[in-house]
Amino acid sequence: MYREMASGLSARFRLAVTARYWDREKNSWTDGHTNFFTVWANRQLATNTAASLTVGEPVIVQGRLKVRTDVREGQSWTSADIDAVAIGHDLAWGTSAFRRGGKQETTASPSQPEPNWESPPSDSDEARPGVPQQTDNAPVLT
C-alpha cells in the first residue's frame, strides 16, 4: 500500500520468510515455518518501492526490526515490523534492471573536487613491497 500521509510518503507491504532445510529422510528440500513481517518504507524509498515491486517477487530488506505485543479482545498478539532503510530485488532468483529516479531538490552542498586517483607517490613515500601505501587523496583498499 502506498499513500501520502501528513508525515510524508509511506509504503507498506507484508513480507513472508520461509526457512528451508534439507530433509535427509526424504532426500529433498522441505519448507519450514513461515514468519510474516510488515515492512514500512518512507519518503523516496516508499516511492521507489511502489514503482519497483509487485506481489510475489523475492526481495531483500534491510532495516530496524520492531517486535510489539498487545492485547486484542482478550488475546495476546505479537507483530513484527521492519522500518526499512533499503529494499531491493533478491538477485539470487532473477535479474533486475536499475533505473535512477528523478533527482530531488536538496540543499546545495559545497562542491568538492574529484580526487586525483592517478597521482604518483611523492618522494617521501617509501614503498615497501606488499604493504599498501596511503596518500591524502586516495583510500587504501586491503
mmCIF file of N, CA and C in Angstrom:
data_model
loop_
_atom_site.group_PDB
_atom_site.id
_atom_site.type_symbol
_atom_site.label_atom_id
_atom_site.label_comp_id
_atom_site.label_asym_id
_atom_site.label_seq_id
_atom_site.Cartn_x
_atom_site.Cartn_y
_atom_site.Cartn_z
ATOM 1 N N MET A 1 0.849 -1.167 0.000
ATOM 2 C CA MET A 1 0.000 0.000 0.000
ATOM 3 C C MET A 1 0.899 1.236 0.000
ATOM 4 N N TYR A 2 0.590 2.161 -0.860
ATOM 5 C CA TYR A 2 1.353 3.401 -0.988
ATOM 6 C C TYR A 2 0.404 4.554 -0.740
ATOM 7 N N ARG A 3 0.792 5.464 0.144
ATOM 8 C CA ARG A 3 -0.082 6.598 0.411
ATOM 9 C C ARG A 3 0.706 7.806 0.908
ATOM 10 N N GLU A 4 0.068 8.941 0.737
ATOM 11 C CA GLU A 4 0.653 10.188 1.206
ATOM 12 C C GLU A 4 0.010 10.536 2.536
ATOM 13 N N MET A 5 0.842 10.635 3.560
ATOM 14 C CA MET A 5 0.346 10.925 4.903
ATOM 15 C C MET A 5 0.827 12.313 5.307
ATOM 16 N N ALA A 6 0.351 12.781 6.428
ATOM 17 C CA ALA A 6 0.756 14.096 6.916
ATOM 18 C C ALA A 6 2.257 14.156 7.170
ATOM 19 N N SER A 7 2.850 13.030 7.574
ATOM 20 C CA SER A 7 4.284 12.990 7.851
ATOM 21 C C SER A 7 5.120 12.752 6.597
ATOM 22 N N GLY A 8 4.478 12.514 5.454
ATOM 23 C CA GLY A 8 5.195 12.289 4.200
ATOM 24 C C GLY A 8 4.715 11.023 3.522
ATOM 25 N N LEU A 9 5.408 10.637 2.450
ATOM 26 C CA LEU A 9 5.044 9.447 1.690
ATOM 27 C C LEU A 9 5.386 8.186 2.478
ATOM 28 N N SER A 10 4.535 7.170 2.339
ATOM 29 C CA SER A 10 4.747 5.933 3.065
ATOM 30 C C SER A 10 4.290 4.747 2.221
ATOM 31 N N ALA A 11 5.037 3.653 2.290
ATOM 32 C CA ALA A 11 4.655 2.409 1.626
ATOM 33 C C ALA A 11 4.745 1.300 2.663
ATOM 34 N N ARG A 12 3.828 0.349 2.546
ATOM 35 C CA ARG A 12 3.786 -0.766 3.488
ATOM 36 C C ARG A 12 3.468 -2.034 2.718
ATOM 37 N N PHE A 13 4.165 -3.113 3.036
ATOM 38 C CA PHE A 13 3.832 -4.406 2.446
ATOM 39 C C PHE A 13 4.187 -5.507 3.428
ATOM 40 N N ARG A 14 3.603 -6.684 3.212
ATOM 41 C CA ARG A 14 3.865 -7.842 4.057
ATOM 42 C C ARG A 14 4.943 -8.686 3.395
ATOM 43 N N LEU A 15 5.878 -9.154 4.199
ATOM 44 C CA LEU A 15 6.977 -9.974 3.738
ATOM 45 C C LEU A 15 6.885 -11.332 4.418
ATOM 46 N N ALA A 16 6.843 -12.384 3.631
ATOM 47 C CA ALA A 16 6.827 -13.746 4.168
ATOM 48 C C ALA A 16 8.217 -14.342 4.024
ATOM 49 N N VAL A 17 8.727 -14.915 5.106
ATOM 50 C CA VAL A 17 10.047 -15.528 5.112
ATOM 51 C C VAL A 17 9.880 -16.975 5.573
ATOM 52 N N THR A 18 10.215 -17.894 4.672
ATOM 53 C CA THR A 18 10.078 -19.316 4.974
ATOM 54 C C THR A 18 11.450 -19.967 5.003
ATOM 55 N N ALA A 19 11.775 -20.551 6.139
ATOM 56 C CA ALA A 19 13.049 -21.268 6.251
ATOM 57 C C ALA A 19 12.939 -22.587 5.501
ATOM 58 N N ARG A 20 13.991 -22.948 4.795
ATOM 59 C CA ARG A 20 14.020 -24.233 4.090
ATOM 60 C C ARG A 20 15.189 -25.040 4.637
ATOM 61 N N TYR A 21 15.006 -26.329 4.675
ATOM 62 C CA TYR A 21 16.068 -27.192 5.149
ATOM 63 C C TYR A 21 16.082 -28.485 4.339
ATOM 64 N N TRP A 22 17.251 -29.150 4.334
ATOM 65 C CA TRP A 22 17.414 -30.398 3.604
ATOM 66 C C TRP A 22 16.945 -31.535 4.493
ATOM 67 N N ASP A 23 15.922 -32.245 4.059
ATOM 68 C CA ASP A 23 15.383 -33.384 4.788
ATOM 69 C C ASP A 23 16.093 -34.637 4.278
ATOM 70 N N ARG A 24 16.943 -35.216 5.119
ATOM 71 C CA ARG A 24 17.730 -36.375 4.695
ATOM 72 C C ARG A 24 16.864 -37.605 4.460
ATOM 73 N N GLU A 25 15.785 -37.720 5.236
ATOM 74 C CA GLU A 25 14.906 -38.876 5.068
ATOM 75 C C GLU A 25 14.189 -38.849 3.722
ATOM 76 N N LYS A 26 13.722 -37.674 3.323
ATOM 77 C CA LYS A 26 13.011 -37.525 2.044
ATOM 78 C C LYS A 26 13.969 -37.258 0.885
ATOM 79 N N ASN A 27 15.219 -36.909 1.235
ATOM 80 C CA ASN A 27 16.229 -36.564 0.241
ATOM 81 C C ASN A 27 15.764 -35.401 -0.642
ATOM 82 N N SER A 28 15.178 -34.388 0.007
ATOM 83 C CA SER A 28 14.704 -33.204 -0.722
ATOM 84 C C SER A 28 14.620 -32.016 0.231
ATOM 85 N N TRP A 29 14.469 -30.839 -0.373
ATOM 86 C CA TRP A 29 14.297 -29.630 0.418
ATOM 87 C C TRP A 29 12.867 -29.579 0.950
ATOM 88 N N THR A 30 12.726 -29.125 2.199
ATOM 89 C CA THR A 30 11.422 -29.039 2.845
ATOM 90 C C THR A 30 11.243 -27.641 3.417
ATOM 91 N N ASP A 31 10.030 -27.096 3.260
ATOM 92 C CA ASP A 31 9.736 -25.781 3.836
ATOM 93 C C ASP A 31 9.512 -25.902 5.331
ATOM 94 N N GLY A 32 10.088 -24.968 6.058
ATOM 95 C CA GLY A 32 9.894 -24.904 7.499
ATOM 96 C C GLY A 32 8.801 -23.903 7.826
ATOM 97 N N HIS A 33 8.905 -23.304 8.995
ATOM 98 C CA HIS A 33 7.926 -22.340 9.471
ATOM 99 C C HIS A 33 8.028 -21.026 8.682
ATOM 100 N N THR A 34 6.891 -20.393 8.430
ATOM 101 C CA THR A 34 6.870 -19.103 7.734
ATOM 102 C C THR A 34 6.630 -17.985 8.746
ATOM 103 N N ASN A 35 7.490 -16.970 8.714
ATOM 104 C CA ASN A 35 7.330 -15.771 9.538
ATOM 105 C C ASN A 35 6.867 -14.635 8.642
ATOM 106 N N PHE A 36 5.995 -13.785 9.174
ATOM 107 C CA PHE A 36 5.471 -12.646 8.423
ATOM 108 C C PHE A 36 5.907 -11.351 9.093
ATOM 109 N N PHE A 37 6.346 -10.412 8.270
ATOM 110 C CA PHE A 37 6.793 -9.108 8.741
ATOM 111 C C PHE A 37 6.059 -8.028 7.960
ATOM 112 N N THR A 38 5.720 -6.941 8.618
ATOM 113 C CA THR A 38 5.190 -5.769 7.939
ATOM 114 C C THR A 38 6.362 -4.827 7.704
ATOM 115 N N VAL A 39 6.617 -4.504 6.448
ATOM 116 C CA VAL A 39 7.745 -3.645 6.083
ATOM 117 C C VAL A 39 7.210 -2.246 5.808
ATOM 118 N N TRP A 40 7.828 -1.263 6.421
ATOM 119 C CA TRP A 40 7.462 0.143 6.239
ATOM 120 C C TRP A 40 8.599 0.865 5.543
ATOM 121 N N ALA A 41 8.270 1.609 4.497
ATOM 122 C CA ALA A 41 9.247 2.443 3.792
ATOM 123 C C ALA A 41 8.700 3.865 3.766
ATOM 124 N N ASN A 42 9.569 4.839 3.897
ATOM 125 C CA ASN A 42 9.147 6.237 3.931
ATOM 126 C C ASN A 42 9.901 7.070 2.908
ATOM 127 N N ARG A 43 9.323 8.209 2.588
ATOM 128 C CA ARG A 43 9.892 9.198 1.683
ATOM 129 C C ARG A 43 10.242 8.600 0.319
ATOM 130 N N GLN A 44 11.436 8.858 -0.188
ATOM 131 C CA GLN A 44 11.818 8.409 -1.528
ATOM 132 C C GLN A 44 11.855 6.885 -1.619
ATOM 133 N N LEU A 45 12.231 6.214 -0.547
ATOM 134 C CA LEU A 45 12.233 4.756 -0.544
ATOM 135 C C LEU A 45 10.821 4.225 -0.769
ATOM 136 N N ALA A 46 9.810 4.899 -0.230
ATOM 137 C CA ALA A 46 8.417 4.494 -0.441
ATOM 138 C C ALA A 46 8.020 4.636 -1.904
ATOM 139 N N THR A 47 8.378 5.744 -2.512
ATOM 140 C CA THR A 47 8.058 5.984 -3.921
ATOM 141 C C THR A 47 8.726 4.939 -4.815
ATOM 142 N N ASN A 48 10.012 4.683 -4.585
ATOM 143 C CA ASN A 48 10.742 3.728 -5.400
ATOM 144 C C ASN A 48 10.250 2.298 -5.181
ATOM 145 N N THR A 49 9.872 1.971 -3.966
ATOM 146 C CA THR A 49 9.342 0.640 -3.667
ATOM 147 C C THR A 49 8.035 0.410 -4.404
ATOM 148 N N ALA A 50 7.142 1.379 -4.341
ATOM 149 C CA ALA A 50 5.839 1.249 -5.006
ATOM 150 C C ALA A 50 6.005 1.124 -6.518
ATOM 151 N N ALA A 51 6.992 1.796 -7.076
ATOM 152 C CA ALA A 51 7.209 1.759 -8.527
ATOM 153 C C ALA A 51 7.970 0.517 -8.981
ATOM 154 N N SER A 52 8.653 -0.166 -8.079
ATOM 155 C CA SER A 52 9.557 -1.245 -8.473
ATOM 156 C C SER A 52 9.083 -2.652 -8.148
ATOM 157 N N LEU A 53 8.304 -2.823 -7.095
ATOM 158 C CA LEU A 53 7.959 -4.166 -6.634
ATOM 159 C C LEU A 53 6.527 -4.543 -6.958
ATOM 160 N N THR A 54 6.325 -5.830 -7.231
ATOM 161 C CA THR A 54 4.983 -6.377 -7.369
ATOM 162 C C THR A 54 4.881 -7.615 -6.488
ATOM 163 N N VAL A 55 3.667 -8.025 -6.213
ATOM 164 C CA VAL A 55 3.412 -9.144 -5.315
ATOM 165 C C VAL A 55 4.086 -10.411 -5.845
ATOM 166 N N GLY A 56 4.743 -11.135 -4.956
ATOM 167 C CA GLY A 56 5.354 -12.406 -5.293
ATOM 168 C C GLY A 56 6.814 -12.339 -5.672
ATOM 169 N N GLU A 57 7.364 -11.146 -5.824
ATOM 170 C CA GLU A 57 8.772 -11.026 -6.185
ATOM 171 C C GLU A 57 9.647 -11.216 -4.951
ATOM 172 N N PRO A 58 10.763 -11.942 -5.098
ATOM 173 C CA PRO A 58 11.670 -12.106 -3.955
ATOM 174 C C PRO A 58 12.435 -10.815 -3.699
ATOM 175 N N VAL A 59 12.459 -10.391 -2.446
ATOM 176 C CA VAL A 59 13.109 -9.131 -2.093
ATOM 177 C C VAL A 59 14.072 -9.325 -0.933
ATOM 178 N N ILE A 60 14.953 -8.366 -0.798
ATOM 179 C CA ILE A 60 15.850 -8.275 0.346
ATOM 180 C C ILE A 60 15.530 -6.958 1.034
ATOM 181 N N VAL A 61 15.373 -7.003 2.354
ATOM 182 C CA VAL A 61 15.029 -5.811 3.129
ATOM 183 C C VAL A 61 16.063 -5.630 4.231
ATOM 184 N N GLN A 62 16.555 -4.409 4.358
ATOM 185 C CA GLN A 62 17.455 -4.064 5.453
ATOM 186 C C GLN A 62 16.783 -2.965 6.255
ATOM 187 N N GLY A 63 16.801 -3.105 7.577
ATOM 188 C CA GLY A 63 16.179 -2.084 8.404
ATOM 189 C C GLY A 63 16.200 -2.449 9.866
ATOM 190 N N ARG A 64 15.362 -1.761 10.634
ATOM 191 C CA ARG A 64 15.284 -1.960 12.070
ATOM 192 C C ARG A 64 14.038 -2.787 12.403
ATOM 193 N N LEU A 65 14.242 -3.902 13.082
ATOM 194 C CA LEU A 65 13.144 -4.780 13.475
ATOM 195 C C LEU A 65 12.516 -4.266 14.761
ATOM 196 N N LYS A 66 11.185 -4.184 14.762
ATOM 197 C CA LYS A 66 10.437 -3.775 15.953
ATOM 198 C C LYS A 66 9.385 -4.847 16.237
ATOM 199 N N VAL A 67 9.492 -5.487 17.382
ATOM 200 C CA VAL A 67 8.529 -6.518 17.781
ATOM 201 C C VAL A 67 7.637 -5.918 18.860
ATOM 202 N N ARG A 68 6.324 -6.015 18.621
ATOM 203 C CA ARG A 68 5.356 -5.444 19.565
ATOM 204 C C ARG A 68 4.351 -6.508 19.985
ATOM 205 N N THR A 69 3.921 -6.409 21.218
ATOM 206 C CA THR A 69 2.842 -7.266 21.692
ATOM 207 C C THR A 69 1.745 -6.380 22.251
ATOM 208 N N ASP A 70 0.506 -6.750 21.982
ATOM 209 C CA ASP A 70 -0.623 -6.041 22.545
ATOM 210 C C ASP A 70 -1.764 -7.036 22.739
ATOM 211 N N VAL A 71 -2.757 -6.615 23.478
ATOM 212 C CA VAL A 71 -3.892 -7.471 23.780
ATOM 213 C C VAL A 71 -5.100 -6.961 23.020
ATOM 214 N N ARG A 72 -5.713 -7.841 22.217
ATOM 215 C CA ARG A 72 -6.923 -7.512 21.463
ATOM 216 C C ARG A 72 -7.991 -8.527 21.819
ATOM 217 N N GLU A 73 -9.088 -8.039 22.280
ATOM 218 C CA GLU A 73 -10.219 -8.886 22.640
ATOM 219 C C GLU A 73 -9.800 -10.020 23.561
ATOM 220 N N GLY A 74 -8.934 -9.706 24.514
ATOM 221 C CA GLY A 74 -8.508 -10.680 25.498
ATOM 222 C C GLY A 74 -7.400 -11.611 25.053
ATOM 223 N N GLN A 75 -6.964 -11.511 23.800
ATOM 224 C CA GLN A 75 -5.883 -12.362 23.312
ATOM 225 C C GLN A 75 -4.611 -11.543 23.105
ATOM 226 N N SER A 76 -3.489 -12.164 23.387
ATOM 227 C CA SER A 76 -2.202 -11.511 23.191
ATOM 228 C C SER A 76 -1.748 -11.706 21.744
ATOM 229 N N TRP A 77 -1.382 -10.601 21.086
ATOM 230 C CA TRP A 77 -0.923 -10.627 19.696
ATOM 231 C C TRP A 77 0.497 -10.090 19.637
ATOM 232 N N THR A 78 1.302 -10.696 18.806
ATOM 233 C CA THR A 78 2.659 -10.230 18.580
ATOM 234 C C THR A 78 2.807 -9.877 17.104
ATOM 235 N N SER A 79 3.381 -8.717 16.832
ATOM 236 C CA SER A 79 3.618 -8.326 15.444
ATOM 237 C C SER A 79 5.071 -7.897 15.293
ATOM 238 N N ALA A 80 5.605 -8.157 14.119
ATOM 239 C CA ALA A 80 6.990 -7.798 13.822
ATOM 240 C C ALA A 80 6.991 -6.851 12.628
ATOM 241 N N ASP A 81 7.478 -5.650 12.838
ATOM 242 C CA ASP A 81 7.559 -4.632 11.791
ATOM 243 C C ASP A 81 9.029 -4.347 11.494
ATOM 244 N N ILE A 82 9.297 -4.005 10.254
ATOM 245 C CA ILE A 82 10.644 -3.600 9.858
ATOM 246 C C ILE A 82 10.557 -2.188 9.297
ATOM 247 N N ASP A 83 11.271 -1.245 9.928
ATOM 248 C CA ASP A 83 11.418 0.103 9.374
ATOM 249 C C ASP A 83 12.576 0.027 8.384
ATOM 250 N N ALA A 84 12.258 -0.040 7.107
ATOM 251 C CA ALA A 84 13.258 -0.293 6.069
ATOM 252 C C ALA A 84 14.127 0.921 5.804
ATOM 253 N N VAL A 85 15.401 0.658 5.587
ATOM 254 C CA VAL A 85 16.329 1.685 5.110
ATOM 255 C C VAL A 85 16.799 1.343 3.704
ATOM 256 N N ALA A 86 16.628 0.069 3.285
ATOM 257 C CA ALA A 86 16.983 -0.361 1.932
ATOM 258 C C ALA A 86 16.114 -1.552 1.542
ATOM 259 N N ILE A 87 15.651 -1.547 0.299
ATOM 260 C CA ILE A 87 14.822 -2.626 -0.229
ATOM 261 C C ILE A 87 15.284 -2.880 -1.663
ATOM 262 N N GLY A 88 15.391 -4.143 -2.035
ATOM 263 C CA GLY A 88 15.774 -4.458 -3.403
ATOM 264 C C GLY A 88 15.345 -5.857 -3.784
ATOM 265 N N HIS A 89 15.435 -6.145 -5.071
ATOM 266 C CA HIS A 89 15.144 -7.488 -5.550
ATOM 267 C C HIS A 89 16.255 -8.439 -5.119
ATOM 268 N N ASP A 90 15.892 -9.696 -4.835
ATOM 269 C CA ASP A 90 16.870 -10.719 -4.499
ATOM 270 C C ASP A 90 17.389 -11.310 -5.802
ATOM 271 N N LEU A 91 18.605 -10.945 -6.172
ATOM 272 C CA LEU A 91 19.155 -11.342 -7.463
ATOM 273 C C LEU A 91 19.571 -12.804 -7.519
ATOM 274 N N ALA A 92 19.440 -13.537 -6.419
ATOM 275 C CA ALA A 92 19.691 -14.977 -6.452
ATOM 276 C C ALA A 92 18.580 -15.689 -7.218
ATOM 277 N N TRP A 93 17.438 -15.027 -7.388
ATOM 278 C CA TRP A 93 16.267 -15.639 -8.011
ATOM 279 C C TRP A 93 15.944 -15.084 -9.386
ATOM 280 N N GLY A 94 16.634 -14.060 -9.825
ATOM 281 C CA GLY A 94 16.347 -13.483 -11.130
ATOM 282 C C GLY A 94 17.162 -12.230 -11.352
ATOM 283 N N THR A 95 16.833 -11.515 -12.413
ATOM 284 C CA THR A 95 17.564 -10.294 -12.744
ATOM 285 C C THR A 95 16.684 -9.077 -12.499
ATOM 286 N N SER A 96 17.313 -7.941 -12.437
ATOM 287 C CA SER A 96 16.609 -6.693 -12.217
ATOM 288 C C SER A 96 17.323 -5.611 -13.013
ATOM 289 N N ALA A 97 16.598 -4.614 -13.464
ATOM 290 C CA ALA A 97 17.202 -3.508 -14.204
ATOM 291 C C ALA A 97 17.038 -2.234 -13.381
ATOM 292 N N PHE A 98 18.154 -1.646 -12.998
ATOM 293 C CA PHE A 98 18.128 -0.445 -12.165
ATOM 294 C C PHE A 98 17.905 0.799 -13.024
ATOM 295 N N ARG A 99 17.007 1.651 -12.589
ATOM 296 C CA ARG A 99 16.791 2.961 -13.216
ATOM 297 C C ARG A 99 16.861 3.999 -12.116
ATOM 298 N N ARG A 100 17.756 4.943 -12.278
ATOM 299 C CA ARG A 100 17.889 6.005 -11.280
ATOM 300 C C ARG A 100 16.635 6.865 -11.301
ATOM 301 N N GLY A 101 16.121 7.187 -10.109
ATOM 302 C CA GLY A 101 14.928 8.015 -10.001
ATOM 303 C C GLY A 101 15.239 9.463 -10.314
ATOM 304 N N GLY A 102 14.192 10.248 -10.469
ATOM 305 C CA GLY A 102 14.368 11.670 -10.708
ATOM 306 C C GLY A 102 15.046 12.318 -9.527
ATOM 307 N N LYS A 103 15.870 13.307 -9.811
ATOM 308 C CA LYS A 103 16.593 13.980 -8.733
ATOM 309 C C LYS A 103 15.649 14.851 -7.934
ATOM 310 N N GLN A 104 15.790 14.763 -6.617
ATOM 311 C CA GLN A 104 15.039 15.628 -5.733
ATOM 312 C C GLN A 104 15.860 16.878 -5.484
ATOM 313 N N GLU A 105 15.166 17.978 -5.288
ATOM 314 C CA GLU A 105 15.881 19.203 -4.960
ATOM 315 C C GLU A 105 16.296 19.131 -3.510
ATOM 316 N N THR A 106 17.590 19.298 -3.270
ATOM 317 C CA THR A 106 18.109 19.288 -1.913
ATOM 318 C C THR A 106 18.895 20.567 -1.707
ATOM 319 N N THR A 107 19.255 20.804 -0.477
ATOM 320 C CA THR A 107 20.058 21.989 -0.209
ATOM 321 C C THR A 107 21.411 21.808 -0.864
ATOM 322 N N ALA A 108 21.923 22.877 -1.407
ATOM 323 C CA ALA A 108 23.197 22.815 -2.127
ATOM 324 C C ALA A 108 24.316 22.495 -1.156
ATOM 325 N N SER A 109 25.127 21.528 -1.526
ATOM 326 C CA SER A 109 26.281 21.188 -0.699
ATOM 327 C C SER A 109 27.515 21.775 -1.363
ATOM 328 N N PRO A 110 28.515 22.085 -0.578
ATOM 329 C CA PRO A 110 29.718 22.659 -1.174
ATOM 330 C C PRO A 110 30.350 21.666 -2.140
ATOM 331 N N SER A 111 30.775 22.185 -3.282
ATOM 332 C CA SER A 111 31.377 21.345 -4.298
ATOM 333 C C SER A 111 32.772 20.925 -3.858
ATOM 334 N N GLN A 112 33.041 19.623 -3.925
ATOM 335 C CA GLN A 112 34.361 19.122 -3.574
ATOM 336 C C GLN A 112 35.038 18.642 -4.849
ATOM 337 N N PRO A 113 36.300 18.931 -5.008
ATOM 338 C CA PRO A 113 36.984 18.479 -6.218
ATOM 339 C C PRO A 113 37.120 16.958 -6.211
ATOM 340 N N GLU A 114 37.134 16.399 -7.398
ATOM 341 C CA GLU A 114 37.339 14.960 -7.534
ATOM 342 C C GLU A 114 38.762 14.618 -7.122
ATOM 343 N N PRO A 115 38.956 13.504 -6.424
ATOM 344 C CA PRO A 115 40.328 13.124 -6.065
ATOM 345 C C PRO A 115 41.104 12.706 -7.306
ATOM 346 N N ASN A 116 42.387 12.951 -7.293
ATOM 347 C CA ASN A 116 43.249 12.554 -8.393
ATOM 348 C C ASN A 116 43.791 11.168 -8.074
ATOM 349 N N TRP A 117 43.121 10.145 -8.573
ATOM 350 C CA TRP A 117 43.470 8.766 -8.239
ATOM 351 C C TRP A 117 44.784 8.339 -8.882
ATOM 352 N N GLU A 118 45.244 9.054 -9.880
ATOM 353 C CA GLU A 118 46.431 8.625 -10.593
ATOM 354 C C GLU A 118 47.654 9.465 -10.258
ATOM 355 N N SER A 119 47.637 10.131 -9.126
ATOM 356 C CA SER A 119 48.798 10.942 -8.772
ATOM 357 C C SER A 119 49.940 10.021 -8.346
ATOM 358 N N PRO A 120 51.150 10.312 -8.815
ATOM 359 C CA PRO A 120 52.299 9.467 -8.450
ATOM 360 C C PRO A 120 52.654 9.680 -6.983
ATOM 361 N N PRO A 121 53.239 8.670 -6.339
ATOM 362 C CA PRO A 121 53.636 8.839 -4.935
ATOM 363 C C PRO A 121 54.728 9.896 -4.819
ATOM 364 N N SER A 122 54.721 10.623 -3.718
ATOM 365 C CA SER A 122 55.744 11.653 -3.518
ATOM 366 C C SER A 122 57.061 10.991 -3.124
ATOM 367 N N ASP A 123 58.139 11.768 -3.169
ATOM 368 C CA ASP A 123 59.472 11.237 -2.845
ATOM 369 C C ASP A 123 59.552 10.777 -1.404
ATOM 370 N N SER A 124 58.739 11.345 -0.520
ATOM 371 C CA SER A 124 58.817 10.981 0.886
ATOM 372 C C SER A 124 58.162 9.628 1.171
ATOM 373 N N ASP A 125 57.391 9.136 0.218
ATOM 374 C CA ASP A 125 56.744 7.834 0.399
ATOM 375 C C ASP A 125 57.721 6.738 0.015
ATOM 376 N N GLU A 126 58.104 5.947 0.965
ATOM 377 C CA GLU A 126 58.989 4.841 0.670
ATOM 378 C C GLU A 126 58.139 3.587 0.549
ATOM 379 N N ALA A 127 57.994 3.135 -0.663
ATOM 380 C CA ALA A 127 57.148 1.971 -0.905
ATOM 381 C C ALA A 127 57.839 0.719 -0.421
ATOM 382 N N ARG A 128 57.110 -0.062 0.352
ATOM 383 C CA ARG A 128 57.615 -1.351 0.801
ATOM 384 C C ARG A 128 56.813 -2.427 0.090
ATOM 385 N N PRO A 129 57.456 -3.429 -0.437
ATOM 386 C CA PRO A 129 56.736 -4.480 -1.170
ATOM 387 C C PRO A 129 55.688 -5.144 -0.278
ATOM 388 N N GLY A 130 54.494 -5.282 -0.831
ATOM 389 C CA GLY A 130 53.419 -5.973 -0.127
ATOM 390 C C GLY A 130 52.668 -5.137 0.891
ATOM 391 N N VAL A 131 53.083 -3.883 1.107
ATOM 392 C CA VAL A 131 52.406 -3.026 2.074
ATOM 393 C C VAL A 131 51.716 -1.904 1.318
ATOM 394 N N PRO A 132 50.381 -1.782 1.443
ATOM 395 C CA PRO A 132 49.692 -0.708 0.737
ATOM 396 C C PRO A 132 50.125 0.652 1.255
ATOM 397 N N GLN A 133 50.248 1.597 0.350
ATOM 398 C CA GLN A 133 50.622 2.954 0.709
ATOM 399 C C GLN A 133 49.381 3.837 0.655
ATOM 400 N N GLN A 134 49.234 4.751 1.588
ATOM 401 C CA GLN A 134 48.085 5.642 1.608
ATOM 402 C C GLN A 134 48.543 7.060 1.332
ATOM 403 N N THR A 135 47.804 7.730 0.454
ATOM 404 C CA THR A 135 48.056 9.131 0.180
ATOM 405 C C THR A 135 46.896 9.926 0.742
ATOM 406 N N ASP A 136 47.030 11.241 0.759
ATOM 407 C CA ASP A 136 45.973 12.087 1.310
ATOM 408 C C ASP A 136 44.699 12.041 0.483
ATOM 409 N N ASN A 137 44.788 11.695 -0.782
ATOM 410 C CA ASN A 137 43.623 11.780 -1.643
ATOM 411 C C ASN A 137 43.090 10.426 -2.109
ATOM 412 N N ALA A 138 43.598 9.317 -1.596
ATOM 413 C CA ALA A 138 43.105 8.027 -2.048
ATOM 414 C C ALA A 138 43.012 7.048 -0.880
ATOM 415 N N PRO A 139 41.894 6.344 -0.775
ATOM 416 C CA PRO A 139 41.790 5.350 0.285
ATOM 417 C C PRO A 139 42.616 4.119 -0.053
ATOM 418 N N VAL A 140 43.024 3.399 0.969
ATOM 419 C CA VAL A 140 43.757 2.164 0.772
ATOM 420 C C VAL A 140 42.768 1.023 0.789
ATOM 421 N N LEU A 141 42.791 0.220 -0.236
ATOM 422 C CA LEU A 141 41.929 -0.941 -0.299
ATOM 423 C C LEU A 141 42.749 -2.153 0.087
ATOM 424 N N THR A 142 42.337 -2.824 1.137
ATOM 425 C CA THR A 142 43.082 -4.014 1.575
ATOM 426 C C THR A 142 42.217 -5.235 1.514
#
